[in-house]
mmCIF file with all atom_site columns, C-alpha atoms and ligand atoms in Angstrom:
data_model
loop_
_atom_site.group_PDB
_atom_site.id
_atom_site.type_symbol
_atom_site.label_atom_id
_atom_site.label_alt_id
_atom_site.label_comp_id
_atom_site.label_asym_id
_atom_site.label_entity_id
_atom_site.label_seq_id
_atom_site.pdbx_PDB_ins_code
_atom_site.Cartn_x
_atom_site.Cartn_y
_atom_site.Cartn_z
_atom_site.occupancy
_atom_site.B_iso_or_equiv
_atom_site.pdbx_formal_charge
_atom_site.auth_seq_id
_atom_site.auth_comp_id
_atom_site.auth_asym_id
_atom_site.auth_atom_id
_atom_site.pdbx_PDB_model_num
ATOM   1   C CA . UNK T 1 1   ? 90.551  -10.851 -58.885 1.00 97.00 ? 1   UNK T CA 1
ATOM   2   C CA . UNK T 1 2   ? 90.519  -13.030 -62.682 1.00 96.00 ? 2   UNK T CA 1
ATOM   3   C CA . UNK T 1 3   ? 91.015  -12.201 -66.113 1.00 97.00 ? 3   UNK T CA 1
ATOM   4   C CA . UNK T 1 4   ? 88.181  -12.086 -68.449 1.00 97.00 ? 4   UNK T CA 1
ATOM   5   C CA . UNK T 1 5   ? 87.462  -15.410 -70.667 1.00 97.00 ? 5   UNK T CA 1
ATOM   6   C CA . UNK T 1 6   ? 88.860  -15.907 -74.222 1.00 97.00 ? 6   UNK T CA 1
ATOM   7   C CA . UNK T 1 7   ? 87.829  -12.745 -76.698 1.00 95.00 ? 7   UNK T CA 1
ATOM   8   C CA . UNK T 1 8   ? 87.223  -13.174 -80.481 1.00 88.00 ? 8   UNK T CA 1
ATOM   9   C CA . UNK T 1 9   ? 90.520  -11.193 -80.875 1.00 93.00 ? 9   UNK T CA 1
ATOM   10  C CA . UNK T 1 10  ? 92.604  -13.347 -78.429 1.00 93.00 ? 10  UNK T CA 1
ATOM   11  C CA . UNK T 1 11  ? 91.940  -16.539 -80.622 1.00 93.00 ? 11  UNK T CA 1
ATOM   12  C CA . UNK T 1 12  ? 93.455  -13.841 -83.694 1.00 95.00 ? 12  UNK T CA 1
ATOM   13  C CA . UNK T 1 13  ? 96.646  -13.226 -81.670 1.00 96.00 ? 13  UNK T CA 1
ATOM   14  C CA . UNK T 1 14  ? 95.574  -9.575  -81.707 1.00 97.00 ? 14  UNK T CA 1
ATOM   15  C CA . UNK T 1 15  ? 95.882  -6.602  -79.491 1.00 97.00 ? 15  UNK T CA 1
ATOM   16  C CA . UNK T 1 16  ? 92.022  -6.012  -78.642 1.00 97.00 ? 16  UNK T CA 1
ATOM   17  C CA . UNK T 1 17  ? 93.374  -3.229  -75.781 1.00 97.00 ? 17  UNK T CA 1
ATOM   18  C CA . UNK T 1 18  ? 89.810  -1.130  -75.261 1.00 98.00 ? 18  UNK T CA 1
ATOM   19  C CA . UNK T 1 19  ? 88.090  -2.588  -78.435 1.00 98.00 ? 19  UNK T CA 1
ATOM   20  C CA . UNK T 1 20  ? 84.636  -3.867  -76.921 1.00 97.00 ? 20  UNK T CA 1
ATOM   21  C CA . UNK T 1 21  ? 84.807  -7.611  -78.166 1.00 94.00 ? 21  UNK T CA 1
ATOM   22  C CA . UNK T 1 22  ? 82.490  -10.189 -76.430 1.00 96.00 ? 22  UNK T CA 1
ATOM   23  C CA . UNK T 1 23  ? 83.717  -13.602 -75.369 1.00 98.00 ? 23  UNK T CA 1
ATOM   24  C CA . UNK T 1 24  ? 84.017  -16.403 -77.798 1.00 97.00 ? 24  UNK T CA 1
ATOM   25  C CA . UNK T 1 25  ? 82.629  -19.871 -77.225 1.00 97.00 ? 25  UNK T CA 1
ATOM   26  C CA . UNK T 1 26  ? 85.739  -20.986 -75.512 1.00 98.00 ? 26  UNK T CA 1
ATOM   27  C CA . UNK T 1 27  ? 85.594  -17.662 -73.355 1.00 98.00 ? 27  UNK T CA 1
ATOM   28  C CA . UNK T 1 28  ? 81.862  -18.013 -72.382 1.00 98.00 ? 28  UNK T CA 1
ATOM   29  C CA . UNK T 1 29  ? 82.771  -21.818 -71.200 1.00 98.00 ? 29  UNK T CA 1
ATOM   30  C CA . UNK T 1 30  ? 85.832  -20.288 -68.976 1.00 98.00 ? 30  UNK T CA 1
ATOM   31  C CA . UNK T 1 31  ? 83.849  -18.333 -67.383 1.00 98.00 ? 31  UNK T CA 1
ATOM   32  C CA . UNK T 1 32  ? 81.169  -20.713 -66.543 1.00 98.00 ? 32  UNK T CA 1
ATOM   33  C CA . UNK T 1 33  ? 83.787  -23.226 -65.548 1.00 98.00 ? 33  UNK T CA 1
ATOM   34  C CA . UNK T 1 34  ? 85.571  -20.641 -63.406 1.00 98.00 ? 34  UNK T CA 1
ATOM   35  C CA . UNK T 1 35  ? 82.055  -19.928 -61.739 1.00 98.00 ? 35  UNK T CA 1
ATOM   36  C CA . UNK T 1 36  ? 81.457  -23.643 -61.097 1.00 98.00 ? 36  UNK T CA 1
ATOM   37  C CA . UNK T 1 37  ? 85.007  -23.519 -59.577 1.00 98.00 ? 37  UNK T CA 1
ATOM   38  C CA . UNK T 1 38  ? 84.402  -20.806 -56.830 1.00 98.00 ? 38  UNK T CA 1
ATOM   39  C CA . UNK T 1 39  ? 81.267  -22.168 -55.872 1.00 98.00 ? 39  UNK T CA 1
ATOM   40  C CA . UNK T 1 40  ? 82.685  -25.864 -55.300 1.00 98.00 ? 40  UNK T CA 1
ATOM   41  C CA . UNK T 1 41  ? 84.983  -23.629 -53.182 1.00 98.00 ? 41  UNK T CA 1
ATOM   42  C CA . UNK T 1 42  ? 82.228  -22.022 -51.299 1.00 98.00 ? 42  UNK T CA 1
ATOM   43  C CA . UNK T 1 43  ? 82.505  -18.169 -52.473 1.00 98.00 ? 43  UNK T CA 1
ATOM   44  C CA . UNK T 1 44  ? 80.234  -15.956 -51.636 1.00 98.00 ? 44  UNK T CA 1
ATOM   45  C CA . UNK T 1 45  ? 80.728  -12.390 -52.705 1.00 98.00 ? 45  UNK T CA 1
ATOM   46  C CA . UNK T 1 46  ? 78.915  -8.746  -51.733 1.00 98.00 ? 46  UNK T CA 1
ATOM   47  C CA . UNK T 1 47  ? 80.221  -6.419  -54.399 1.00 98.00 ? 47  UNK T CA 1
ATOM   48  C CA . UNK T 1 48  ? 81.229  -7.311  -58.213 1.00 99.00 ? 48  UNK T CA 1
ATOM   49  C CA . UNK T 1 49  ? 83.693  -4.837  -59.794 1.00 99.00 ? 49  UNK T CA 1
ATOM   50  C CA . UNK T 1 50  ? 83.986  -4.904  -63.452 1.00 98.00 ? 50  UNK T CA 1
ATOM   51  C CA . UNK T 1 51  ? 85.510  -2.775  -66.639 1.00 98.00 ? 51  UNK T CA 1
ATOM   52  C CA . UNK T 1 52  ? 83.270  -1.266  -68.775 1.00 98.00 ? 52  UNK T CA 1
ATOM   53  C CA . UNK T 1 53  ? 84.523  -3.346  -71.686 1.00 98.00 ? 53  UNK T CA 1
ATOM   54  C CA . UNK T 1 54  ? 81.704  -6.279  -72.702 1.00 98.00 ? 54  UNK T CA 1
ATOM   55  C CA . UNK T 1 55  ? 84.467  -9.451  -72.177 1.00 98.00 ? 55  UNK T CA 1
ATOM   56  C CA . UNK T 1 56  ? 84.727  -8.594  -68.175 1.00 98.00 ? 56  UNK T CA 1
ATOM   57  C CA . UNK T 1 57  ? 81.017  -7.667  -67.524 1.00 98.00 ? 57  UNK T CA 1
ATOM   58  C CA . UNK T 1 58  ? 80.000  -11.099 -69.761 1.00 98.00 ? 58  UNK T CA 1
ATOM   59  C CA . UNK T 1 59  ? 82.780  -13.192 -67.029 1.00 98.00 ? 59  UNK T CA 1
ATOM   60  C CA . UNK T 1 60  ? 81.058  -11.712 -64.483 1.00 98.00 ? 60  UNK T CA 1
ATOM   61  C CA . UNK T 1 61  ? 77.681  -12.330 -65.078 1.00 98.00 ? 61  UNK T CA 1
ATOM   62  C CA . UNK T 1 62  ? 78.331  -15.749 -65.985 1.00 98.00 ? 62  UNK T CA 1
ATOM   63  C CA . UNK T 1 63  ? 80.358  -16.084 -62.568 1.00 98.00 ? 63  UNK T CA 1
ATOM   64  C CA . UNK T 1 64  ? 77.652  -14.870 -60.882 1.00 98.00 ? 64  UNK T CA 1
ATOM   65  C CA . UNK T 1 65  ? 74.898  -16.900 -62.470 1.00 98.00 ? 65  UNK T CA 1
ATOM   66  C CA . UNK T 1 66  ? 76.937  -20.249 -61.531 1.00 98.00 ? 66  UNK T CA 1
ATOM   67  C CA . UNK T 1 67  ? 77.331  -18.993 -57.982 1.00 98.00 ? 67  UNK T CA 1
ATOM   68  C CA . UNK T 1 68  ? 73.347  -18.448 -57.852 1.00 98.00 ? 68  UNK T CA 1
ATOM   69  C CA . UNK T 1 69  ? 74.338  -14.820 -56.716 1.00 98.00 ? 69  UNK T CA 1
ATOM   70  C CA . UNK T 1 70  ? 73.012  -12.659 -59.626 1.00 98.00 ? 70  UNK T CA 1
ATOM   71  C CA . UNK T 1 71  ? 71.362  -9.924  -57.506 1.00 98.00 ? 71  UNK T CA 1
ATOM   72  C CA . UNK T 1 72  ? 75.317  -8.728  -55.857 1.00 98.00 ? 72  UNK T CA 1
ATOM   73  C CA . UNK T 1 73  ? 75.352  -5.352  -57.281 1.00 98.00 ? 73  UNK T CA 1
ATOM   74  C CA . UNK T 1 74  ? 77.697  -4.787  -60.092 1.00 98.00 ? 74  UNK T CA 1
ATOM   75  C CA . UNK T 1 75  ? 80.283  -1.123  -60.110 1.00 98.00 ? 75  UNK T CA 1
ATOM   76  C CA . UNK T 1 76  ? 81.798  -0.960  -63.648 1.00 98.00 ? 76  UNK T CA 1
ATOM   77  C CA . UNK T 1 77  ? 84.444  1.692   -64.272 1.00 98.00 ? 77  UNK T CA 1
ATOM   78  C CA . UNK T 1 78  ? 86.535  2.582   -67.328 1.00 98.00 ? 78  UNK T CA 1
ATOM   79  C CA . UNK T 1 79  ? 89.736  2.679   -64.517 1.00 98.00 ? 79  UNK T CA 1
ATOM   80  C CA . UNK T 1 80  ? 89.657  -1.183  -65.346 1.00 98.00 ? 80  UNK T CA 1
ATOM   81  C CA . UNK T 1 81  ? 90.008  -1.123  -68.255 1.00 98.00 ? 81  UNK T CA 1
ATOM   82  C CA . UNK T 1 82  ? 92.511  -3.166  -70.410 1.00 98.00 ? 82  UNK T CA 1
ATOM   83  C CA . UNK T 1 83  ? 95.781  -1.016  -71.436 1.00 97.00 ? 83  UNK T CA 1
ATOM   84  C CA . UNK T 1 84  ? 95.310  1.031   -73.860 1.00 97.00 ? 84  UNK T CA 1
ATOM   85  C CA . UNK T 1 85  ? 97.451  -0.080  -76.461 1.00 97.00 ? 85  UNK T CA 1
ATOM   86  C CA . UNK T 1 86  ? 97.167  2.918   -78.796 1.00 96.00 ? 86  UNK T CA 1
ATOM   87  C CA . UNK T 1 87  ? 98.894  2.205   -82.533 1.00 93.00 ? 87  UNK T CA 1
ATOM   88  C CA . UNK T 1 88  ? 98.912  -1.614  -81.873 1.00 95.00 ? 88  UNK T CA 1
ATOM   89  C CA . UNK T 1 89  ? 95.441  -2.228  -81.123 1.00 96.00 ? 89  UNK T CA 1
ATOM   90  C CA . UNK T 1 90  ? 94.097  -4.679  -83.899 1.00 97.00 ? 90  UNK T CA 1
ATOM   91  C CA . UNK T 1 91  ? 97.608  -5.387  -85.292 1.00 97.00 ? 91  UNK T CA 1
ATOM   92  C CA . UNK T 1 92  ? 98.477  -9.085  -84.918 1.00 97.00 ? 92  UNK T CA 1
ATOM   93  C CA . UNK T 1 93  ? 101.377 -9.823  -82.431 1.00 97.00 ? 93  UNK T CA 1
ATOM   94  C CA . UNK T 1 94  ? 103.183 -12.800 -84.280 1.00 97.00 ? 94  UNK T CA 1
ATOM   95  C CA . UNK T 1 95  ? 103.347 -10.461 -87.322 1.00 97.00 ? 95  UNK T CA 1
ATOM   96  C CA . UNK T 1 96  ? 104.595 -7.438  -85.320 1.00 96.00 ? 96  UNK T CA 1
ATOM   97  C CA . UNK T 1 97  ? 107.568 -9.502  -83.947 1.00 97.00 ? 97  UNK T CA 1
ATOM   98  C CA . UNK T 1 98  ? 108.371 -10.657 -87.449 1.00 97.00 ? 98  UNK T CA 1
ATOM   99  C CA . UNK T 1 99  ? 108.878 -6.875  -88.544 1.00 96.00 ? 99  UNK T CA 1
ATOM   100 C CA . UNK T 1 100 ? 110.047 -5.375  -84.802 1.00 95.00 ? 100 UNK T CA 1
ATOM   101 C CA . UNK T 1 101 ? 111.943 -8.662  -82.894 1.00 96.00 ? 101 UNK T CA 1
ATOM   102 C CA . UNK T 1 102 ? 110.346 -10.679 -80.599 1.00 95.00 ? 102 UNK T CA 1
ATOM   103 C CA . UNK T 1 103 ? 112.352 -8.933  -77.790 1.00 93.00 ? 103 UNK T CA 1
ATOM   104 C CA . UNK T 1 104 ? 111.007 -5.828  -78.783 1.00 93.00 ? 104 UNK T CA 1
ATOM   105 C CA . UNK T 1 105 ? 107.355 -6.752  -78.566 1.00 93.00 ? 105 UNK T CA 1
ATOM   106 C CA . UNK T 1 106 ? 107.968 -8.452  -75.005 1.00 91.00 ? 106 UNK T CA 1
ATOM   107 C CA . UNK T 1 107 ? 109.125 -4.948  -73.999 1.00 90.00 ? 107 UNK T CA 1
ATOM   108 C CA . UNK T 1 108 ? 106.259 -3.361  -74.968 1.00 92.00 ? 108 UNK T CA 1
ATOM   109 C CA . UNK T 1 109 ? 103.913 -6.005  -73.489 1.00 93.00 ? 109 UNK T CA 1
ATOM   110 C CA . UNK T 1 110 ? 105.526 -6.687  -70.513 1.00 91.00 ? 110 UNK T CA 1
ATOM   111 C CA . UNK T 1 111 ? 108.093 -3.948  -69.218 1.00 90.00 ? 111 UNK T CA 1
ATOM   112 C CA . UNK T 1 112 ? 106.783 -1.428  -66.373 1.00 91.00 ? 112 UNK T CA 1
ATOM   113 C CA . UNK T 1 113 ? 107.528 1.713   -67.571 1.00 90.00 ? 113 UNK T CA 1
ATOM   114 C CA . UNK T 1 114 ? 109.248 1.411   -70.646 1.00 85.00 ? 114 UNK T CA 1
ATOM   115 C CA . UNK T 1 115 ? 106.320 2.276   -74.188 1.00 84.00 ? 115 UNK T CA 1
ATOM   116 C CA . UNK T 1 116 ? 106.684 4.597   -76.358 1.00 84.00 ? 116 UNK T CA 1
ATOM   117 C CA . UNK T 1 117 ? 103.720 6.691   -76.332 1.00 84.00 ? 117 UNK T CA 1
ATOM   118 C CA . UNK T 1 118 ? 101.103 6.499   -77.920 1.00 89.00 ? 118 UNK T CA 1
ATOM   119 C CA . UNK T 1 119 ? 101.097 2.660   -76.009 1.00 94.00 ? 119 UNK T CA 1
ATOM   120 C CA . UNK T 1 120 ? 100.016 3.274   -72.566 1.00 96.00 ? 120 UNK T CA 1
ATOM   121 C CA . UNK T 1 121 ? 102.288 1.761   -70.178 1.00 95.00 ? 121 UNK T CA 1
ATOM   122 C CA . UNK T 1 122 ? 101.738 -0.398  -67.124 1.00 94.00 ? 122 UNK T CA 1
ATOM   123 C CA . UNK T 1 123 ? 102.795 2.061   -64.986 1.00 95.00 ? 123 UNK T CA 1
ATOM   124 C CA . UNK T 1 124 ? 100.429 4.230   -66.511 1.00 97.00 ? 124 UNK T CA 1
ATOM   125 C CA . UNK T 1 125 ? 97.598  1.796   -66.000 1.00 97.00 ? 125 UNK T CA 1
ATOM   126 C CA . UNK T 1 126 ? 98.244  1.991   -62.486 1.00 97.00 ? 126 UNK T CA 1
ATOM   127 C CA . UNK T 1 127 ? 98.099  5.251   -62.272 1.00 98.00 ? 127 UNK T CA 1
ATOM   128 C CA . UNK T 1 128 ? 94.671  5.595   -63.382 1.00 98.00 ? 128 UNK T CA 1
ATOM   129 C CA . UNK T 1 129 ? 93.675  2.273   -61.693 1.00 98.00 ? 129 UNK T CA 1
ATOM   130 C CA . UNK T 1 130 ? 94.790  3.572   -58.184 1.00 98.00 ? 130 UNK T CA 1
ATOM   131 C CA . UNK T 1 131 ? 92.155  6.458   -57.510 1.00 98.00 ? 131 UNK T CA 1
ATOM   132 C CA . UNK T 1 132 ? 89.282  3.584   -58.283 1.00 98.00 ? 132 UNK T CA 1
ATOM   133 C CA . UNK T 1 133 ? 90.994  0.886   -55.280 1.00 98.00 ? 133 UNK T CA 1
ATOM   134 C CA . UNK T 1 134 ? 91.876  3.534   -53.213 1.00 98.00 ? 134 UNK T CA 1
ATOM   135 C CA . UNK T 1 135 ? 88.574  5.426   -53.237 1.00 98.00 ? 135 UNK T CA 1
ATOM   136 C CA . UNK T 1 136 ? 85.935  2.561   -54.151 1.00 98.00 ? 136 UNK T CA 1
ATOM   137 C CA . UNK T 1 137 ? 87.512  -0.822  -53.745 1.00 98.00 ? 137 UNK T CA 1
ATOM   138 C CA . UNK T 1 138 ? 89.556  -0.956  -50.979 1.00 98.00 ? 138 UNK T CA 1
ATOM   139 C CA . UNK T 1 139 ? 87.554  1.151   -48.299 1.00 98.00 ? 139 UNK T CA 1
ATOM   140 C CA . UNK T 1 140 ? 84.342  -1.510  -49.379 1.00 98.00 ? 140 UNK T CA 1
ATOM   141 C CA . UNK T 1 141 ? 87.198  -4.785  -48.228 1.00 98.00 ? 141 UNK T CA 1
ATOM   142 C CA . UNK T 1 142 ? 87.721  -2.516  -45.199 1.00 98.00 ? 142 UNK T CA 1
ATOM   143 C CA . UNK T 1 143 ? 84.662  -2.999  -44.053 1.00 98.00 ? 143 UNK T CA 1
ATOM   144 C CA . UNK T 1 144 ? 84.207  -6.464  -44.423 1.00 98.00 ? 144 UNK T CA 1
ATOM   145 C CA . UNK T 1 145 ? 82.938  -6.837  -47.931 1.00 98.00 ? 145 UNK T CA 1
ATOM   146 C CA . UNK T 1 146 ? 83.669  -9.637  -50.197 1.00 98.00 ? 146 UNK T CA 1
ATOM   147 C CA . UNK T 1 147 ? 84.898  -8.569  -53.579 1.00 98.00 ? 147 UNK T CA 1
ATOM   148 C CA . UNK T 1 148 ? 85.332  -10.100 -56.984 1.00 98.00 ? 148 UNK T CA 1
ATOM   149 C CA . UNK T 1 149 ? 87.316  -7.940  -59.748 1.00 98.00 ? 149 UNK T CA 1
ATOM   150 C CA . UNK T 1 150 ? 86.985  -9.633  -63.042 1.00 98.00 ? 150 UNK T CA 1
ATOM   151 C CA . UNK T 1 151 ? 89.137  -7.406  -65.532 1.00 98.00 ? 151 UNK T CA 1
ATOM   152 C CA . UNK T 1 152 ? 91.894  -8.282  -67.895 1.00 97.00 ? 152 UNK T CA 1
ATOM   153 C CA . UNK T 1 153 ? 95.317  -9.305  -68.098 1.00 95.00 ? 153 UNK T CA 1
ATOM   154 C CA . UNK T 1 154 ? 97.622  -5.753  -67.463 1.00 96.00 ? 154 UNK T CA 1
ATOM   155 C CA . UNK T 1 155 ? 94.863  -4.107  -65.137 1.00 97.00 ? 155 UNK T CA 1
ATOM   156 C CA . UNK T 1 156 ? 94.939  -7.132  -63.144 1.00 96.00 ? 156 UNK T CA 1
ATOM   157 C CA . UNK T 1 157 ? 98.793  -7.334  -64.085 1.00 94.00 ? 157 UNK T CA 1
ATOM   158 C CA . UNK T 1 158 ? 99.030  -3.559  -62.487 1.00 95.00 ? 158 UNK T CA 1
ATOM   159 C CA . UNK T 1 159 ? 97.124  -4.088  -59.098 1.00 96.00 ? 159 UNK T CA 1
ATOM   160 C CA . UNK T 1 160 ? 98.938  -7.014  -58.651 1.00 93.00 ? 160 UNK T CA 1
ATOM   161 C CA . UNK T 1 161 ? 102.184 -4.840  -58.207 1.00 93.00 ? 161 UNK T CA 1
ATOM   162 C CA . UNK T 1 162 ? 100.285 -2.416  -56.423 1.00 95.00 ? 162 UNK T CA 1
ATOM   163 C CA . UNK T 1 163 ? 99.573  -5.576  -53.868 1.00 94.00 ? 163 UNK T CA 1
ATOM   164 C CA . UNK T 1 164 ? 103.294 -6.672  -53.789 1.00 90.00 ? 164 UNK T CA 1
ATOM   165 C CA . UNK T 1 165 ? 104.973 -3.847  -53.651 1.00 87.00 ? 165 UNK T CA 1
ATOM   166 C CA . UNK T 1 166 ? 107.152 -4.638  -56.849 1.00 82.00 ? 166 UNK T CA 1
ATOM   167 C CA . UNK T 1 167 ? 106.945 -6.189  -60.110 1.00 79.00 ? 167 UNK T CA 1
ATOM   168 C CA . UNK T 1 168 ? 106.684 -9.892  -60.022 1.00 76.00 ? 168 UNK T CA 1
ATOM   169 C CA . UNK T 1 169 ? 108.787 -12.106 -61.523 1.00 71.00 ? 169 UNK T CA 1
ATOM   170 C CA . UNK T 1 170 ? 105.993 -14.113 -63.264 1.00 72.00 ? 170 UNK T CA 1
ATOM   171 C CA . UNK T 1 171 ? 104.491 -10.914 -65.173 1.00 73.00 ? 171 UNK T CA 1
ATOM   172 C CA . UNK T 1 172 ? 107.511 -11.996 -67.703 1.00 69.00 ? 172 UNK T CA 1
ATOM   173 C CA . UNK T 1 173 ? 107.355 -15.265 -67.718 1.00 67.00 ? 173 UNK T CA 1
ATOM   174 C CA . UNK T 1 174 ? 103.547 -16.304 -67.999 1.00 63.00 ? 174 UNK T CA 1
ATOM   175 C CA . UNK T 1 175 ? 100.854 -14.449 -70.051 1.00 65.00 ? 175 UNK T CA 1
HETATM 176 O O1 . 3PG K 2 .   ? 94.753  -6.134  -75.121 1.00 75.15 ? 201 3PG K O1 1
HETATM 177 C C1 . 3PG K 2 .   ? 94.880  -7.352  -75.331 1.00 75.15 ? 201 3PG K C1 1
HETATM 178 O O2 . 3PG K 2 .   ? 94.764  -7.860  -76.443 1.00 75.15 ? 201 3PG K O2 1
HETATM 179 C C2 . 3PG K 2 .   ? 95.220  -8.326  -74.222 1.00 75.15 ? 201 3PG K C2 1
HETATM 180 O O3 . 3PG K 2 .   ? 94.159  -8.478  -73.379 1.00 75.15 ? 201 3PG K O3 1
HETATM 181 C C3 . 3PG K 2 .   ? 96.452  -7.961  -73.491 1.00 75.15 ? 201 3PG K C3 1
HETATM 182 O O4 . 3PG K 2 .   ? 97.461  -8.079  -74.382 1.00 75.15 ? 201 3PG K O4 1
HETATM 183 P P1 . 3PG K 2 .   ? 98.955  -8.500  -73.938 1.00 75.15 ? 201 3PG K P1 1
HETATM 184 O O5 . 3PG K 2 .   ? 98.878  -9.882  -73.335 1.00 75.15 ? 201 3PG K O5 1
HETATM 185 O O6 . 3PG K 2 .   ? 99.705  -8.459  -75.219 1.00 75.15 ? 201 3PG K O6 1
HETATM 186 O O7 . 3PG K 2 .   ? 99.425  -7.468  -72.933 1.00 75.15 ? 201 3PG K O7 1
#
């Protein structure tokens, strides 16, 4: 399971959230590098799971294409999608801790349960993850198959706690 490369928006210090942005030049080398890395480690995969946002279907691909496995068949689904980040999608986060507190603006990024709507939490991203890994994803590792998820930072984020049970530690302390 990985993050998508570096977006256009991510070099702005912006929430992008469900805005289709492709990868920038630094993004599109991630992913390549990040392809070159699983194949020096030998990883094959039989299933590709993406969002239906450009930045995780680009990673992908270019994964893929280093690994010399570009005919694995690729499931997007909108359930992977990045959190919807409602009235703070395009708004710049440096400037909206200037006006709110930085404390405030960790809250909203990184508590559980705890945004005002119309900011979709993380528990609420899990929520509309969990149908897609319990019906789709999960029952294809049951049987055997070999699965890369390349999404974004609070799906990912939201399986992870899904995984283990609780909220890890590092979700506040690394981005
Ligand atoms: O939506 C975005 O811009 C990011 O991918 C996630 O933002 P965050 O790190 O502020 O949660």
């Amino acid at each position: 399971m990985l993050r998508h490369g570096e977006g256009a928006w991510n070099i702005e210090n912006r929430f992008c959230s469900w805005v289709d942005q492709k990868l920038s030049e630094d993004g599109l080398r991630e992913a390549e590098m990040c392809g070159k890395h699983l194949k020096f480690l030998g990883f094959e995969f039989d299933l590709v799971y993406t969002s239906i946002l450009s930045r995780s279907i680009q990673t992908a691909w270019l994964i893929m294409q280093e690994l010399g496995q570009e005919w694995v068949p690729v499931r997007s689904s909108w359930r992977l999608n990045e959190r919807h980040y409602g009235a703070l999608i395009g708004l710049n986060r440096a400037e909206l801790a200037l006006n709110h507190g930085e404390e405030q603006v960790k809250i909203w990024r990184r508590s559980y349960d705890n945004a005002p709507p119309p900011i979709e939490s993380l528990k609420q991203v899990l929520e509309r993850l969990l149908p897609y890994w319990n019906e789709e994803i999960a029952p294809e590792i049951k049987k055997g198959k070999r699965v890369l998820i390349s999404a974004h930072g609070n799906s990912t984020r939201a399986l992870l706690k899904h995984l283990e049970g609780t909220v890890p530690f590092y979700f506040y302390k690394f981005s």
